[in-house]
mmCIF file of C-alpha atoms in Angstrom:
data_model
loop_
_atom_site.group_PDB
_atom_site.id
_atom_site.type_symbol
_atom_site.label_atom_id
_atom_site.label_comp_id
_atom_site.label_asym_id
_atom_site.label_seq_id
_atom_site.Cartn_x
_atom_site.Cartn_y
_atom_site.Cartn_z
ATOM 1 C CA UNK M 6 -14.064 -12.275 -0.557
ATOM 2 C CA UNK M 7 -11.642 -10.077 -3.271
ATOM 3 C CA UNK M 8 -9.198 -7.832 -0.997
ATOM 4 C CA UNK M 9 -7.907 -5.401 -3.397
ATOM 5 C CA UNK M 10 -4.672 -2.887 -2.443
ATOM 6 C CA UNK M 11 -5.570 0.436 -4.179
ATOM 7 C CA UNK M 12 -3.589 3.052 -2.617
ATOM 8 C CA UNK M 13 -0.058 2.923 -1.172
ATOM 9 C CA UNK M 14 0.745 6.576 0.049
ATOM 10 C CA UNK M 15 4.985 7.362 -0.508
ATOM 11 C CA UNK M 16 5.984 9.803 1.804
ATOM 12 C CA UNK M 17 7.863 13.225 0.073
ATOM 13 C CA UNK M 18 9.188 16.301 1.133
ATOM 14 C CA UNK M 19 8.061 18.220 -2.015
ATOM 15 C CA UNK M 20 4.667 17.452 -3.272
ATOM 16 C CA UNK M 21 5.235 19.362 -6.729
ATOM 17 C CA UNK M 22 8.895 17.826 -7.268
ATOM 18 C CA UNK M 23 7.751 14.236 -6.562
ATOM 19 C CA UNK M 24 4.758 14.734 -8.671
ATOM 20 C CA UNK M 25 7.248 15.591 -11.656
ATOM 21 C CA UNK M 26 9.397 12.719 -10.888
ATOM 22 C CA UNK M 27 6.187 10.136 -10.776
ATOM 23 C CA UNK M 28 4.449 11.713 -13.651
ATOM 24 C CA UNK M 29 7.099 12.803 -16.139
ATOM 25 C CA UNK M 30 10.318 10.319 -15.700
ATOM 26 C CA UNK M 31 8.128 7.203 -14.617
ATOM 27 C CA UNK M 32 5.297 7.910 -17.178
ATOM 28 C CA UNK M 33 2.566 7.578 -13.947
ATOM 29 C CA UNK M 34 -0.867 8.903 -14.858
ATOM 30 C CA UNK M 35 -2.087 12.034 -12.884
ATOM 31 C CA UNK M 36 -5.224 10.990 -11.554
ATOM 32 C CA UNK M 37 -5.969 14.090 -9.917
ATOM 33 C CA UNK M 38 -4.146 17.047 -7.850
ATOM 34 C CA UNK M 39 -6.842 18.146 -5.131
ATOM 35 C CA UNK M 40 -6.082 21.231 -2.643
ATOM 36 C CA UNK M 41 -7.567 22.875 -0.126
ATOM 37 C CA UNK M 42 -6.791 24.764 3.153
ATOM 38 C CA UNK M 43 -3.918 22.758 4.791
ATOM 39 C CA UNK M 44 -4.084 20.079 2.575
ATOM 40 C CA UNK M 45 -2.776 18.728 -1.153
ATOM 41 C CA UNK M 46 -3.477 15.531 -2.470
ATOM 42 C CA UNK M 47 -2.130 13.931 -5.706
ATOM 43 C CA UNK M 48 -3.192 10.270 -6.575
ATOM 44 C CA UNK M 49 -0.763 8.811 -9.831
ATOM 45 C CA UNK M 50 -1.471 5.489 -11.266
ATOM 46 C CA UNK M 51 1.376 3.757 -13.057
ATOM 47 C CA UNK M 52 0.533 2.168 -16.552
ATOM 48 C CA UNK M 53 -1.765 -0.743 -16.449
ATOM 49 C CA UNK M 54 -1.728 -0.972 -12.631
ATOM 50 C CA UNK M 55 -4.777 -1.488 -10.355
ATOM 51 C CA UNK M 56 -3.165 0.296 -7.579
ATOM 52 C CA UNK M 57 -2.064 4.236 -7.463
ATOM 53 C CA UNK M 58 0.449 6.268 -5.184
ATOM 54 C CA UNK M 59 -0.620 9.465 -3.491
ATOM 55 C CA UNK M 60 1.392 11.905 -2.496
ATOM 56 C CA UNK M 61 0.591 15.045 -0.588
ATOM 57 C CA UNK M 62 -0.125 17.081 3.295
ATOM 58 C CA UNK M 63 -2.394 17.459 5.433
ATOM 59 C CA UNK M 64 -4.632 14.839 4.490
ATOM 60 C CA UNK M 65 -2.446 11.638 4.051
ATOM 61 C CA UNK M 66 -0.333 10.110 7.018
ATOM 62 C CA UNK M 67 2.637 12.290 8.454
ATOM 63 C CA UNK M 68 5.764 10.012 7.547
ATOM 64 C CA UNK M 69 9.310 10.891 7.214
ATOM 65 C CA UNK M 70 9.638 11.841 3.610
ATOM 66 C CA UNK M 71 11.998 8.837 2.063
ATOM 67 C CA UNK M 72 11.154 6.095 4.327
ATOM 68 C CA UNK M 73 9.072 4.069 1.978
ATOM 69 C CA UNK M 74 11.605 1.017 1.113
ATOM 70 C CA UNK M 75 10.180 -1.674 -1.111
ATOM 71 C CA UNK M 76 7.735 -0.905 -3.533
ATOM 72 C CA UNK M 77 7.716 -3.013 -6.145
ATOM 73 C CA UNK M 78 6.348 -2.842 -9.680
ATOM 74 C CA UNK M 79 6.418 -5.751 -12.470
ATOM 75 C CA UNK M 80 6.461 -5.472 -16.318
ATOM 76 C CA UNK M 81 6.828 -8.226 -18.642
ATOM 77 C CA UNK M 82 10.230 -6.823 -20.469
ATOM 78 C CA UNK M 83 12.821 -5.646 -18.251
ATOM 79 C CA UNK M 84 15.176 -4.565 -20.676
ATOM 80 C CA UNK M 85 12.621 -2.018 -22.048
ATOM 81 C CA UNK M 86 11.453 -1.182 -18.875
ATOM 82 C CA UNK M 87 15.035 -0.229 -17.655
ATOM 83 C CA UNK M 88 15.531 1.388 -21.202
ATOM 84 C CA UNK M 89 12.596 4.100 -20.573
ATOM 85 C CA UNK M 90 13.583 4.696 -17.251
ATOM 86 C CA UNK M 91 17.292 5.733 -18.354
ATOM 87 C CA UNK M 92 15.759 7.457 -21.230
ATOM 88 C CA UNK M 93 14.060 9.379 -19.007
ATOM 89 C CA UNK M 94 16.407 10.290 -16.795
ATOM 90 C CA UNK M 95 15.805 8.004 -13.897
ATOM 91 C CA UNK M 96 18.837 6.629 -12.104
ATOM 92 C CA UNK M 97 18.453 3.237 -12.173
ATOM 93 C CA UNK M 98 20.630 0.221 -10.916
ATOM 94 C CA UNK M 99 21.722 -2.773 -13.660
ATOM 95 C CA UNK M 100 19.537 -6.051 -13.821
ATOM 96 C CA UNK M 101 20.444 -8.027 -10.779
ATOM 97 C CA UNK M 102 19.372 -11.748 -11.209
ATOM 98 C CA UNK M 103 18.331 -13.232 -7.644
ATOM 99 C CA UNK M 104 18.707 -17.021 -7.367
ATOM 100 C CA UNK M 105 19.668 -20.054 -4.898
ATOM 101 C CA UNK M 106 23.373 -18.493 -4.247
ATOM 102 C CA UNK M 107 21.602 -14.870 -4.056
ATOM 103 C CA UNK M 108 22.111 -11.721 -6.105
ATOM 104 C CA UNK M 109 24.330 -11.557 -8.795
ATOM 105 C CA UNK M 110 25.184 -9.596 -11.972
ATOM 106 C CA UNK M 111 23.212 -10.470 -15.591
ATOM 107 C CA UNK M 112 24.714 -12.912 -17.449
ATOM 108 C CA UNK M 113 24.134 -13.988 -21.209
ATOM 109 C CA UNK M 114 21.295 -16.242 -21.588
ATOM 110 C CA UNK M 115 19.945 -15.802 -18.207
ATOM 111 C CA UNK M 116 15.690 -15.830 -18.148
ATOM 112 C CA UNK M 117 14.860 -13.043 -16.129
ATOM 113 C CA UNK M 118 11.488 -14.383 -15.656
ATOM 114 C CA UNK M 119 10.549 -13.776 -11.497
ATOM 115 C CA UNK M 120 14.283 -13.506 -10.854
ATOM 116 C CA UNK M 121 15.356 -10.622 -12.865
ATOM 117 C CA UNK M 122 15.185 -6.962 -10.921
ATOM 118 C CA UNK M 123 16.299 -3.193 -11.266
ATOM 119 C CA UNK M 124 16.224 -0.586 -8.192
ATOM 120 C CA UNK M 125 15.605 3.360 -8.127
ATOM 121 C CA UNK M 126 14.739 5.865 -5.816
ATOM 122 C CA UNK M 127 12.661 8.715 -5.998
ATOM 123 C CA UNK M 128 13.829 12.365 -5.088
ATOM 124 C CA UNK M 129 13.321 11.819 -1.814
ATOM 125 C CA UNK M 130 14.834 8.434 -1.316
ATOM 126 C CA UNK M 131 11.751 6.224 -1.453
ATOM 127 C CA UNK M 132 13.006 2.751 -2.804
ATOM 128 C CA UNK M 133 11.311 0.984 -5.794
ATOM 129 C CA UNK M 134 12.106 -2.627 -7.381
ATOM 130 C CA UNK M 135 10.866 -3.485 -10.695
ATOM 131 C CA UNK M 136 10.663 -7.000 -11.403
ATOM 132 C CA UNK M 137 10.027 -9.107 -14.682
ATOM 133 C CA UNK M 138 7.148 -11.388 -14.329
ATOM 134 C CA UNK M 139 6.293 -12.753 -18.214
ATOM 135 C CA UNK M 140 4.529 -15.823 -16.892
ATOM 136 C CA UNK M 141 3.049 -16.822 -13.295
ATOM 137 C CA UNK M 142 3.999 -20.496 -12.040
#
């Protein structure tokens, strides 16, 4: 039996502002933007992902905007991903390496595979991490 995660609901306060952030700043594809009386659903998918995010109101669970923490994207080149985020105007952390002694600043020569991360938040404060995985153990 395969269990595939397809959609994650991201609670936002302003659907248009969030759509602009996810589509323009993060480069997520807008799969659809559907509205009707009392509801709106916008589904966006990160490039290369099999899982989408949904923002909206009325037809999605009512959660406090900005309350979602720990969303994680995976890339094969963290330096390039961070540079792209900075170029698009996203406030993103420096690269952090997680090792046996805890998180620390990146040092020259660090292998970032599985242990390199950057972090950012959307306009509502929903927290995202980006991890480098170039090969899986």
